[in-house]
Tab-separated table of C-alpha atoms in Angstrom:
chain	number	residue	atom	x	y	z
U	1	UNK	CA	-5.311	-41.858	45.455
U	2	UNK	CA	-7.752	-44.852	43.966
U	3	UNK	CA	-6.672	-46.496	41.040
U	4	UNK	CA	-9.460	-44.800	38.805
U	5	UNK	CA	-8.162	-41.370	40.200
U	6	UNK	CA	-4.740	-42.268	38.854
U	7	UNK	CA	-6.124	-43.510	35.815
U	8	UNK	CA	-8.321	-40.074	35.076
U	9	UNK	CA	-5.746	-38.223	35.558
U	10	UNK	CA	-2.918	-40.043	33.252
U	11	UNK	CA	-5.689	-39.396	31.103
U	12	UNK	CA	-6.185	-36.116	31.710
U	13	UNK	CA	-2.748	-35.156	31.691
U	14	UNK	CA	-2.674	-37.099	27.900
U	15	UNK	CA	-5.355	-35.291	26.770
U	16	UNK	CA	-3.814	-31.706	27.825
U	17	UNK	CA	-0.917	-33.086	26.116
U	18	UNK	CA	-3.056	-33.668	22.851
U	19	UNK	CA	-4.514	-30.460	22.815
U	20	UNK	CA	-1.220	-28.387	22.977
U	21	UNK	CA	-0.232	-30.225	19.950
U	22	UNK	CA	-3.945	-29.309	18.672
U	23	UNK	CA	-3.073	-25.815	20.048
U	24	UNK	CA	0.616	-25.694	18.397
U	25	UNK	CA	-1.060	-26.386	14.881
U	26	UNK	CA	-3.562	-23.708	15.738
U	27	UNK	CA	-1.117	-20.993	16.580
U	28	UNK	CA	0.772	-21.884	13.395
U	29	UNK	CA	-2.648	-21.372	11.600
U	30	UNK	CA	-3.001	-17.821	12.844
U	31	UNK	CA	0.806	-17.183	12.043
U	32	UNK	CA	0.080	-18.156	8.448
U	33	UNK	CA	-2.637	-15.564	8.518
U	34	UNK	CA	-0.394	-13.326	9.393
U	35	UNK	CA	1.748	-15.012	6.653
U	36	UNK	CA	-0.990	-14.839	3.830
U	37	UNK	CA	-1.208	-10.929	4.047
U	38	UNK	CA	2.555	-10.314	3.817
U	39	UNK	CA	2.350	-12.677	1.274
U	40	UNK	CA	-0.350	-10.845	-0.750
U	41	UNK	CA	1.915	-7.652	-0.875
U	42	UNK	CA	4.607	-9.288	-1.931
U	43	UNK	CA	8.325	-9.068	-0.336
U	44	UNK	CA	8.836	-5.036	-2.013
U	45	UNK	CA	5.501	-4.540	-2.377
U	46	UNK	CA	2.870	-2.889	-0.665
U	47	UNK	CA	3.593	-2.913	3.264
U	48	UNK	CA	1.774	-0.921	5.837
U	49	UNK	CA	3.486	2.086	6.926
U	50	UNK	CA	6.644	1.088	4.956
U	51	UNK	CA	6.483	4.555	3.069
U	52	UNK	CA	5.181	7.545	4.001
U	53	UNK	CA	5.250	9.950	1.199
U	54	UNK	CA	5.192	13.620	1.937
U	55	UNK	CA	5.759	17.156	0.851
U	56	UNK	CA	7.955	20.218	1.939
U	57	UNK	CA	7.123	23.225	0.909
U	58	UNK	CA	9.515	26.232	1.214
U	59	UNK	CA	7.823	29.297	1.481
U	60	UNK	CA	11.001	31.324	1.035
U	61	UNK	CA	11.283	30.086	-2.564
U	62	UNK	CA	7.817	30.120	-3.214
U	63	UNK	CA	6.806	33.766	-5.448
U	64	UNK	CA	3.428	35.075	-5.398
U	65	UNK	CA	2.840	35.451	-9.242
U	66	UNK	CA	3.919	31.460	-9.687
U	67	UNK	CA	1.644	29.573	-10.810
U	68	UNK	CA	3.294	26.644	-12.121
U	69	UNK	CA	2.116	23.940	-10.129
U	70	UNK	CA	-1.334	24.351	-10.519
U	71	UNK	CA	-1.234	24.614	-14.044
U	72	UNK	CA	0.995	21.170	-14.066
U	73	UNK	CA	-1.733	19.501	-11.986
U	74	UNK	CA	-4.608	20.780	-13.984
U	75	UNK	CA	-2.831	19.219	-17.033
U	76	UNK	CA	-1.794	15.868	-15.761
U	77	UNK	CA	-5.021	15.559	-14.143
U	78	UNK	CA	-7.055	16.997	-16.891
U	79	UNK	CA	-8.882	19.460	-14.386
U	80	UNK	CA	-10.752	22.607	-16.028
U	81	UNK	CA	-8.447	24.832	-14.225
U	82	UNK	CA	-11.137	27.772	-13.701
U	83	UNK	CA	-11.875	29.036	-10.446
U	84	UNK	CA	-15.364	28.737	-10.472
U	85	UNK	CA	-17.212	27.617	-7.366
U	86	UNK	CA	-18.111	24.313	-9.207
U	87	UNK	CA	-14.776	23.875	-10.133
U	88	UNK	CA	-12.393	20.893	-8.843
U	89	UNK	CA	-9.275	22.712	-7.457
U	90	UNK	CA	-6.894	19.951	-6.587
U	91	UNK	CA	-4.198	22.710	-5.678
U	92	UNK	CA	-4.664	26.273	-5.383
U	93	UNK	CA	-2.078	29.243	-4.539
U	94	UNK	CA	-2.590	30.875	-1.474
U	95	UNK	CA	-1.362	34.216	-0.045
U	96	UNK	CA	-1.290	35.188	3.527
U	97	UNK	CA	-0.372	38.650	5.049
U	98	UNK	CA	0.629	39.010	8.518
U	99	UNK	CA	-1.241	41.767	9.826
U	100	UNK	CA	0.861	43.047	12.473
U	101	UNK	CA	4.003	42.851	10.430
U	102	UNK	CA	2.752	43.375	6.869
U	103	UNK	CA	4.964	40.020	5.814
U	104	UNK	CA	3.339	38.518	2.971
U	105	UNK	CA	3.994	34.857	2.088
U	106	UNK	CA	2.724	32.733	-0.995
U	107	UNK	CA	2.262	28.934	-0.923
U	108	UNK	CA	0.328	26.232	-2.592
U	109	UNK	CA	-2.092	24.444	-0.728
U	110	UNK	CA	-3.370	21.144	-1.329
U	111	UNK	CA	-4.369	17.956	0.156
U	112	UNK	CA	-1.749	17.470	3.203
U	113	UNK	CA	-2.914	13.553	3.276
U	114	UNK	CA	-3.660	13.731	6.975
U	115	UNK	CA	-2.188	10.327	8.886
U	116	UNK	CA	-5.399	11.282	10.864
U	117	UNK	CA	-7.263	12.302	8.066
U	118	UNK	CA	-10.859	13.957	8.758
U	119	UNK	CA	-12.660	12.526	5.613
U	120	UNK	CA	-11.535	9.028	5.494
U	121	UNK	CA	-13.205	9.233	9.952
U	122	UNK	CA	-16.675	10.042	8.064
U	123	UNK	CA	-17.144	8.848	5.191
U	124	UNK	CA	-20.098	7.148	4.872
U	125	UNK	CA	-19.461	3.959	1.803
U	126	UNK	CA	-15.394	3.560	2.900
U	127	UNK	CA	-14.580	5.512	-0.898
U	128	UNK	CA	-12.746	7.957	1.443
U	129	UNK	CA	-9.581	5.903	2.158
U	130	UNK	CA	-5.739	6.359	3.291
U	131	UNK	CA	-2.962	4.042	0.953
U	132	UNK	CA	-0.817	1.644	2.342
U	133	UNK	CA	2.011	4.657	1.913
U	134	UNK	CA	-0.045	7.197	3.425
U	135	UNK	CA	-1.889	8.522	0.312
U	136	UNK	CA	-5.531	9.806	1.070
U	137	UNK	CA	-7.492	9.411	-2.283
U	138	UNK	CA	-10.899	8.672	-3.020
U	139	UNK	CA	-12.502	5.151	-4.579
U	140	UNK	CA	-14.645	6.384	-6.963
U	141	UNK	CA	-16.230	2.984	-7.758
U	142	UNK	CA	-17.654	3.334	-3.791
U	143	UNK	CA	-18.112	7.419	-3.685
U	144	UNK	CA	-21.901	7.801	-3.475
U	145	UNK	CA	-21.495	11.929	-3.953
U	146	UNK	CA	-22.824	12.791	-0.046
U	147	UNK	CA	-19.783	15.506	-0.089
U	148	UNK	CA	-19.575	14.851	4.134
U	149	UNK	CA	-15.945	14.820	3.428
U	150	UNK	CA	-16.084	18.398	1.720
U	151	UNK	CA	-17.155	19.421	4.691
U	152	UNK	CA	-15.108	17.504	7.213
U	153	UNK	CA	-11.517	18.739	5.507
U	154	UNK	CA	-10.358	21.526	7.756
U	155	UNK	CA	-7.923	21.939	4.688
U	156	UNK	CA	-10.671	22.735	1.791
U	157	UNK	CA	-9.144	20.336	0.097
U	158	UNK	CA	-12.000	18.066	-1.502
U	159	UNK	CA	-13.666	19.157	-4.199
U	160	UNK	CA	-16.841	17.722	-6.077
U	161	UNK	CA	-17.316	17.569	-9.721
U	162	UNK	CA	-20.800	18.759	-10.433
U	163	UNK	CA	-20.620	18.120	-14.094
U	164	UNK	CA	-19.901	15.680	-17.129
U	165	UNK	CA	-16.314	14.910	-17.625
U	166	UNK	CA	-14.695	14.131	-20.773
U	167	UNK	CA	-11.164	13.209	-22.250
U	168	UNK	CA	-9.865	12.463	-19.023
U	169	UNK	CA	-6.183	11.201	-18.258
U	170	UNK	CA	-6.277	7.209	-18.969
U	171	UNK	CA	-4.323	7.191	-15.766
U	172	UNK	CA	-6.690	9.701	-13.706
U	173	UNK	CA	-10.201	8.345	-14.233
U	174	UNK	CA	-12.028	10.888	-12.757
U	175	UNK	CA	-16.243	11.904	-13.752
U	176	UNK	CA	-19.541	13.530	-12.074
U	177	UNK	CA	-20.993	12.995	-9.129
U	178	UNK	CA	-18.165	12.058	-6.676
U	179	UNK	CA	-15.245	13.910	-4.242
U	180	UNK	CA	-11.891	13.818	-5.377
U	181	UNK	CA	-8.232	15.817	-4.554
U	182	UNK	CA	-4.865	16.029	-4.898
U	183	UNK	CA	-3.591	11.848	-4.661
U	184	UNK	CA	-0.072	12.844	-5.322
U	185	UNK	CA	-0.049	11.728	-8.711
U	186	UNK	CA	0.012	8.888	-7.115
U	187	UNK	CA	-0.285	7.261	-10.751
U	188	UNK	CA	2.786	8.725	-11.590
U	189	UNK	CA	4.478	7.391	-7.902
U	190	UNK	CA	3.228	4.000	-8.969
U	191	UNK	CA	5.481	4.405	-11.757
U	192	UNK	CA	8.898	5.997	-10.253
U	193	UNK	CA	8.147	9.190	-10.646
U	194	UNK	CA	7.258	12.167	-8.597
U	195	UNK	CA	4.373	14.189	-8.514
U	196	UNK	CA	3.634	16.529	-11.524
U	197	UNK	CA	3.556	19.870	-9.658
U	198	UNK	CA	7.384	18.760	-7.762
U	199	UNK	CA	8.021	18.778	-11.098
U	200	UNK	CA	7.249	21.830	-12.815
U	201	UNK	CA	8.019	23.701	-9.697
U	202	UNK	CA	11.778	22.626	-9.982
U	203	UNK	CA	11.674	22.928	-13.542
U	204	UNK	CA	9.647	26.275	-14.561
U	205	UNK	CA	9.088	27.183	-10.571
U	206	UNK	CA	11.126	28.117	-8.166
U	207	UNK	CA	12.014	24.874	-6.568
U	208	UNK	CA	10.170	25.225	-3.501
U	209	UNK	CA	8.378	21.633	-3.391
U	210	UNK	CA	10.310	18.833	-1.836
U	211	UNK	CA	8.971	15.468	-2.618
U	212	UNK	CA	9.791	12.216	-0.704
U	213	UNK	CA	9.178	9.349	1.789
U	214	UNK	CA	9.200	11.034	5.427
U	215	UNK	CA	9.390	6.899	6.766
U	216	UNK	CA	12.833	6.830	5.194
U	217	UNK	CA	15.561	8.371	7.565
U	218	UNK	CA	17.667	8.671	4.361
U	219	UNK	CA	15.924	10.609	2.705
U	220	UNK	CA	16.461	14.291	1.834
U	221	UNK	CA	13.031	15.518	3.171
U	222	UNK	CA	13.470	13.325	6.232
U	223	UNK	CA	16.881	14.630	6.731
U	224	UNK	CA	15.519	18.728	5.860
U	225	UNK	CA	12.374	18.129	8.656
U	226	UNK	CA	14.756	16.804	10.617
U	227	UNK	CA	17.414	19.878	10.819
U	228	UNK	CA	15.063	22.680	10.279
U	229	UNK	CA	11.627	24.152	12.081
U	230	UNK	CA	8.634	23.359	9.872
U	231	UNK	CA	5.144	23.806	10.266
U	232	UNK	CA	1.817	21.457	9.825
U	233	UNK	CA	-1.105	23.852	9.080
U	234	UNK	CA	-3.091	23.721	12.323
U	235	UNK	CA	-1.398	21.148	13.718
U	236	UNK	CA	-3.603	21.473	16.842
U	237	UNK	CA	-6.203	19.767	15.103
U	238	UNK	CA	-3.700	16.818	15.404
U	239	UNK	CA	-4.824	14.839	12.055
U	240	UNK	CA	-1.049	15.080	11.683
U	241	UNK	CA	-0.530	15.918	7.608
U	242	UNK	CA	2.580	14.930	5.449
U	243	UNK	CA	2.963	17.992	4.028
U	244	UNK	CA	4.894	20.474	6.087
U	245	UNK	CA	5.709	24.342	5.541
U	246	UNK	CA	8.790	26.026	6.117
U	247	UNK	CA	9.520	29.832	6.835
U	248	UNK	CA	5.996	30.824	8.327
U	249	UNK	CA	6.625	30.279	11.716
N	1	UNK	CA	-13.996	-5.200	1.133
N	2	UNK	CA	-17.052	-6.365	2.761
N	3	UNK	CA	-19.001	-3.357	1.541
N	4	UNK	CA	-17.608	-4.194	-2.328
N	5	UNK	CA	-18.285	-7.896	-1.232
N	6	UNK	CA	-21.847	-6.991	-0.261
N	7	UNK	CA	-22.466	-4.703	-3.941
N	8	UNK	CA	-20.779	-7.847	-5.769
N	9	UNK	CA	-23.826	-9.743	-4.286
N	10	UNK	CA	-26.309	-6.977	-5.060
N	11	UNK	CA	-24.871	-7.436	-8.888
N	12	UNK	CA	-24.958	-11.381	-8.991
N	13	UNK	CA	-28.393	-11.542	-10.589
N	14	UNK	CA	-27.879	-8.897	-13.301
N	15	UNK	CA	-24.461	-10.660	-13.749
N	16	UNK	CA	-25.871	-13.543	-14.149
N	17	UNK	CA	-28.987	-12.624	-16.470
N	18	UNK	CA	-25.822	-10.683	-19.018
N	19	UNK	CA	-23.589	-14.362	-18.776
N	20	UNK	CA	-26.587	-16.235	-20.232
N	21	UNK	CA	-27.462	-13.486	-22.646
N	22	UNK	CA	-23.890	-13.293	-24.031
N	23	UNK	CA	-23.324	-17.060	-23.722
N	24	UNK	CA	-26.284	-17.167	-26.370
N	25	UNK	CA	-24.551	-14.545	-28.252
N	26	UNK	CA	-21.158	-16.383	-28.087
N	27	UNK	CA	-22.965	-19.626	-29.367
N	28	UNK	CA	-23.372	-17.856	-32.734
N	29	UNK	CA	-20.566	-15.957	-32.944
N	30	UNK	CA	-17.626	-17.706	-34.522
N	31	UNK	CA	-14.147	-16.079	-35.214
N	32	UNK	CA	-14.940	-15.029	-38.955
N	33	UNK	CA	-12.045	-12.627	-39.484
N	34	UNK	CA	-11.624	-9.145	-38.343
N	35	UNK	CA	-15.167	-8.381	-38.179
N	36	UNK	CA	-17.609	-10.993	-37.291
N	37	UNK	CA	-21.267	-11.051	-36.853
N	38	UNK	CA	-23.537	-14.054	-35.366
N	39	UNK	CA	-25.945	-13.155	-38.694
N	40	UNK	CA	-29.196	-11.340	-38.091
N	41	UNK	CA	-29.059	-12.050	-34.074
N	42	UNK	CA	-26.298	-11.256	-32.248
N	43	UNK	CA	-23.994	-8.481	-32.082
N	44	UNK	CA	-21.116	-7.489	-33.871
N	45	UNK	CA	-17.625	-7.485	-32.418
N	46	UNK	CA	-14.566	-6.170	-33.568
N	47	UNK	CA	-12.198	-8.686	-33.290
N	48	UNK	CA	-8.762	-6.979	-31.115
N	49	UNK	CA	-5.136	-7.310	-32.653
N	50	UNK	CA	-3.035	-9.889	-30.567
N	51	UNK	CA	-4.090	-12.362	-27.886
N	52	UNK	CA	-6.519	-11.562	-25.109
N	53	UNK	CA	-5.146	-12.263	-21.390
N	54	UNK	CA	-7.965	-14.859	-20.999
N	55	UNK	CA	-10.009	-17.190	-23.898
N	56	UNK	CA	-12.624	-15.562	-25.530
N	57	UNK	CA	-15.385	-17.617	-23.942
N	58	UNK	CA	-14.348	-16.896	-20.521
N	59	UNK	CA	-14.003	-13.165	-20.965
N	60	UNK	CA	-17.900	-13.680	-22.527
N	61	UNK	CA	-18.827	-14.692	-19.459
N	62	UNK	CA	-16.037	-13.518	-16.038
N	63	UNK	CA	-14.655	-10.123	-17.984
N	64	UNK	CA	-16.667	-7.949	-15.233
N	65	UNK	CA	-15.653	-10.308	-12.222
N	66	UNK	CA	-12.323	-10.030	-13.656
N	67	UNK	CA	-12.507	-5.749	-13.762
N	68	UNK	CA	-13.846	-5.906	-9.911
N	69	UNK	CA	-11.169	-7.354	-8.809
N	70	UNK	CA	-8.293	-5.974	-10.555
N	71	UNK	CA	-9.725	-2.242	-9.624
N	72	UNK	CA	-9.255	-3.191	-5.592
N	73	UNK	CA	-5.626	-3.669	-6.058
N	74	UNK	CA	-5.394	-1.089	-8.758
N	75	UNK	CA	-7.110	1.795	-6.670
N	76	UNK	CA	-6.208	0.422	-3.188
N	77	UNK	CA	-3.306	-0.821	-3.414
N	78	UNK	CA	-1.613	0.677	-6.012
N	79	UNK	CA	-0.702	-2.843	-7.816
N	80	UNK	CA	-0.390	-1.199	-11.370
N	81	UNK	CA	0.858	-4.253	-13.442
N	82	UNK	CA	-1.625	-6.507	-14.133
N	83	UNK	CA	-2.434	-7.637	-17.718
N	84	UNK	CA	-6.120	-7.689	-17.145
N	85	UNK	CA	-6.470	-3.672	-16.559
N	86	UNK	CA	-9.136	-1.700	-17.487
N	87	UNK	CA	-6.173	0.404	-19.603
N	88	UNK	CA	-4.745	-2.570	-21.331
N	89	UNK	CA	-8.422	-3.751	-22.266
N	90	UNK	CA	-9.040	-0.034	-23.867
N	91	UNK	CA	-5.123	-0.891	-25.086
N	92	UNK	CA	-5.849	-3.252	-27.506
N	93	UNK	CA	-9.262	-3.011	-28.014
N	94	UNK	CA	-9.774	0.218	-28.942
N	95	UNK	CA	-6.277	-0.439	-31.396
N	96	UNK	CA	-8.505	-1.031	-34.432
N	97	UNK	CA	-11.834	0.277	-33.654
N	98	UNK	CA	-12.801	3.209	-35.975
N	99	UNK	CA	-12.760	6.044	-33.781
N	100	UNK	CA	-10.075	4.694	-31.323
N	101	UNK	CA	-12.227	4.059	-28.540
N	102	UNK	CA	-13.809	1.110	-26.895
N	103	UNK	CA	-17.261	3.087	-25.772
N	104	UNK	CA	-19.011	5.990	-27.394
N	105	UNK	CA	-20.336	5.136	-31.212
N	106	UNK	CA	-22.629	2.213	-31.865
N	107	UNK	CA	-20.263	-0.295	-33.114
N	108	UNK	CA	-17.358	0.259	-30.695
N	109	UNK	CA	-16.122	-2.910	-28.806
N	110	UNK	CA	-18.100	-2.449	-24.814
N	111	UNK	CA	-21.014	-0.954	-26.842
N	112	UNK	CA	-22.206	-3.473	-29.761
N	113	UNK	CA	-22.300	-6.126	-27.085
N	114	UNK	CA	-23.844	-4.219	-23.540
N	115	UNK	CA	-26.819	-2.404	-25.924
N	116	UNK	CA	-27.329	-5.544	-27.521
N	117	UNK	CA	-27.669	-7.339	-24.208
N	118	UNK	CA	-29.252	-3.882	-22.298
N	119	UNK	CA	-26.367	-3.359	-19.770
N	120	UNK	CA	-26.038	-0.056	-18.853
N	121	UNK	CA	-21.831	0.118	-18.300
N	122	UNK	CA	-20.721	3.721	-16.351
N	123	UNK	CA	-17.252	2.745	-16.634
N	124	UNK	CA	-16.610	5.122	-19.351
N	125	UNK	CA	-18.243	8.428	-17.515
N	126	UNK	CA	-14.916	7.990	-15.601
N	127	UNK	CA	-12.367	6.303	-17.830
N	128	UNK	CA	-10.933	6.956	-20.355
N	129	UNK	CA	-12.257	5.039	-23.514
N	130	UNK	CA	-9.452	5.627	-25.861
N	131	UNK	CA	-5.668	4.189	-24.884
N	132	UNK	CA	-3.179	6.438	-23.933
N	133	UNK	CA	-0.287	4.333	-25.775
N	134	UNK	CA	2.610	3.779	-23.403
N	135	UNK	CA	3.768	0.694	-21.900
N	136	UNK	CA	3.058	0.868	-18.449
N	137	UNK	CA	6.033	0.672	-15.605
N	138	UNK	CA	6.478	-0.526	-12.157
N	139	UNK	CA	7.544	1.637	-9.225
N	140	UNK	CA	11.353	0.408	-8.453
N	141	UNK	CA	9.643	-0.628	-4.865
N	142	UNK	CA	8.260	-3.309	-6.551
N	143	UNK	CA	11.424	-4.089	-8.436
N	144	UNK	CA	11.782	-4.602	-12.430
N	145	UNK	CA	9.147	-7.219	-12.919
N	146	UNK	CA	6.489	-5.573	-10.331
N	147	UNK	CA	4.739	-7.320	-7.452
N	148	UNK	CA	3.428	-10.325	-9.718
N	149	UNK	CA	6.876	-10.602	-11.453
N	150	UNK	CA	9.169	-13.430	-11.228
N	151	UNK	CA	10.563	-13.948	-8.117
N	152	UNK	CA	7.986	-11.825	-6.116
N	153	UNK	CA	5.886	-13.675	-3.483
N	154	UNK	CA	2.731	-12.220	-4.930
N	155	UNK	CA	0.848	-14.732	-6.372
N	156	UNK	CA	-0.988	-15.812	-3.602
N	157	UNK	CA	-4.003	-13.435	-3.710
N	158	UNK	CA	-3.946	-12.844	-7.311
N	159	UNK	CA	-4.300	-16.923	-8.099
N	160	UNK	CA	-6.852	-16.995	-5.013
N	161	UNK	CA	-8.697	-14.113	-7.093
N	162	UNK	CA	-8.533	-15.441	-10.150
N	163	UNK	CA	-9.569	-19.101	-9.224
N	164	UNK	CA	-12.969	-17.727	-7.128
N	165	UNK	CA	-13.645	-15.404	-10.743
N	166	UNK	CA	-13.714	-18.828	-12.612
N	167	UNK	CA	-15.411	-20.612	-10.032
N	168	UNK	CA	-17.568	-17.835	-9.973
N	169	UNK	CA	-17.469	-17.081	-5.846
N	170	UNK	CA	-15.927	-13.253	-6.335
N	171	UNK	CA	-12.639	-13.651	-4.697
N	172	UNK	CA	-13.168	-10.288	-2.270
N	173	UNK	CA	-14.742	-12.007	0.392
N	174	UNK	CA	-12.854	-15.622	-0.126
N	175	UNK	CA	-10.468	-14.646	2.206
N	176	UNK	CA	-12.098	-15.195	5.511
């Protein structure tokens, strides 16, 4: 080997040297990246995929002349509560009859806040999103009113408000012209507490709504899916909901 | 946020056209008690019970960058305790306006100043206008103080936010 040779490559291997340390400062760069997003939600606070909230519904317990948790939602959420087909219906009671058998069931349905969800896939302006704990609610400052996700909710779950609204909840701003459905109160989550129809149906109801974080093995609706067979209406669709039926299987 | 980033940039020139029109109205108007007019020219403003979370003459002129901002976390994020809500404005403004609300009659608090300076403001075909009176809470995830609190590592974006409002870059696309 010449003398240059040697020389290039002392050089060479220097300068390989140099740029790991360049590369070591850039790698600790992209770690504070990482860094600056955990840091924006805070130690507690809002974490991807920490929680999962979700809802059991016991069919067993659930009576066909109860109405309770649709009335509690239309009044936390200031809806009309008519039935009208311009009316926003946020939760509605359904009842099925097994035609073979003549079993009849009653149960609520409502948004089941798909972890696949169908709406936020097409919506058009990104007003169609999914929460950081699995909450599917609409931005209203981005809906532009197209109603695509009306149509893409195998659940009928959207509903669009086709006329002036007035004395709304301060904590559920909610007005013409865009798509909106059940968030899970998720002003009232924000704040501690649990969803206003879980509530009246184990007040007034007949305690069939079970309310809680499915991501938490602890908890009493992770521990009830868990133990017992439950049901996803049509599941085969796979857009995988957190709410979950029990006793019509 | 690009697509909010890209409407925040849509909005710049209207924004910008209201900031000088209310910076002329601030000019005049002095703090002349619990009503006060800028005479003949400007608007008048019902002064608010208590401290605002930002001087007067920067809310003249950053209040809407301010709203943008805080609605992200509010709506996306579920962040629920910042000062500078849309609810806590209503809060105290609407606290000693005549019919308890910050938007509907001529001389209530978003509606003296946005007719006098021709903004059309939908906020109000959504929210509420009049306070709903309770002090609001944090959800025990984010402990007693909320995500903003002491000892919470939250800061970061909410400083970055608040120093691009001031500097008047909206903070949503700062980040990249």
């Amino acid at each position: 080997m010449s003398e240059v040779n040697k020389e290039r490559r002392q050089l060479l291997g220097a300068g390989a040297a140099v740029a790991s340390l360049v590369v070591a400062p850039g790698v600790f760069l992209v770690t504070a990246g990482k860094g600056r997003a955990d840091e924006e939600a805070g130690e507690a606070g809002p974490q991807w995929g920490k929680v999962r909230w979700g809802m059991l519904v016991d069919t067993a317990k659930c009576s066909s002349g109860c109405t309770q948790c649709v009335s509690a939602c239309d009044k936390e959420n200031h809806l009309s509560g008519e039935t009208l087909p311009t009316s926003s219906q946020w939760i509605r009671k359904m009842e099925l009859t097994d035609r073979e058998t003549g079993k009849s069931y009653s149960l609520p349905m409502m948004c089941q806040h798909c972890d696949n969800a169908p709406c936020v896939d097409v919506c058009p302006t990104g007003a169609s999103f999914k929460r950081w704990d699995g909450i599917v609610s609409v931005d209203r400052h981005l809906c532009i009113g197209c109603r695509y996700c009306l149509m893409a909710c195998p659940y009928k779950a959207r509903s669009f408000v086709h006329h002036p609204v007035t004395d709304q909840n301060p904590d559920v701003p909610r007005g013409q012209g865009c798509a909106e459905s059940c968030d899970f109160c998720k002003h009232r989550i924000d704040e501690g507490q649990i969803p206003a129809c879980v509530e009246a149906c184990g007040s007034t109801g007949g305690g069939a709504l079970l309310f809680g974080d499915l991501n938490d093995p602890k908890s009493e609706i992770s521990q009830r899916v868990a133990t017992i067979a439950t049901l996803q209406v049509r599941a085969d669709l796979g857009t995988e909901p957190a709410v979950r039926y029990e006793g019509i299987l | 946020m690009s697509v909010l980033g890209r409407i925040a940039r849509c909005l710049r020139p209207r924004v910008l056209g209201f900031v000088a029109l209310m910076a002329a109205a601030g000019v005049c108007g002095a703090n002349q008690g619990a009503v006060y007019s800028s005479g003949n020219l400007g608007p008048t403003i019902l002064k608010a019970p208590g401290h605002c979370v930002r001087p007067t003459e920067w809310m003249r002129h950053n209040h809407m960058k301010l709203l943008l901002e805080e609605r992200t976390e509010w709506v996306r994020q579920g962040i629920r305790d910042r000062k500078d809500s849309l609810e806590n404005c209503v809060k105290c403004h609407a606290a000693d306006a005549p019919n308890g609300a910050v938007f509907g009659a001529k001389q209530d608090f978003c509606v003296s100043c946005h007719n006098y300076a021709a903004v059309k403001i939908t906020c109000f075909e959504c929210h509420s206008a009049k306070p709903k009176g309770k002090v609001p809470a944090f959800h025990p995830l984010y402990g007693p103080m909320g995500p903003h609190g002491e000892g919470a590592n939250a800061h970061g974006l909410a400083l970055m936010m608040r120093e691009s409002a001031s500097t008047g870059r909206l903070g949503l696309g700062a980040s990249k």
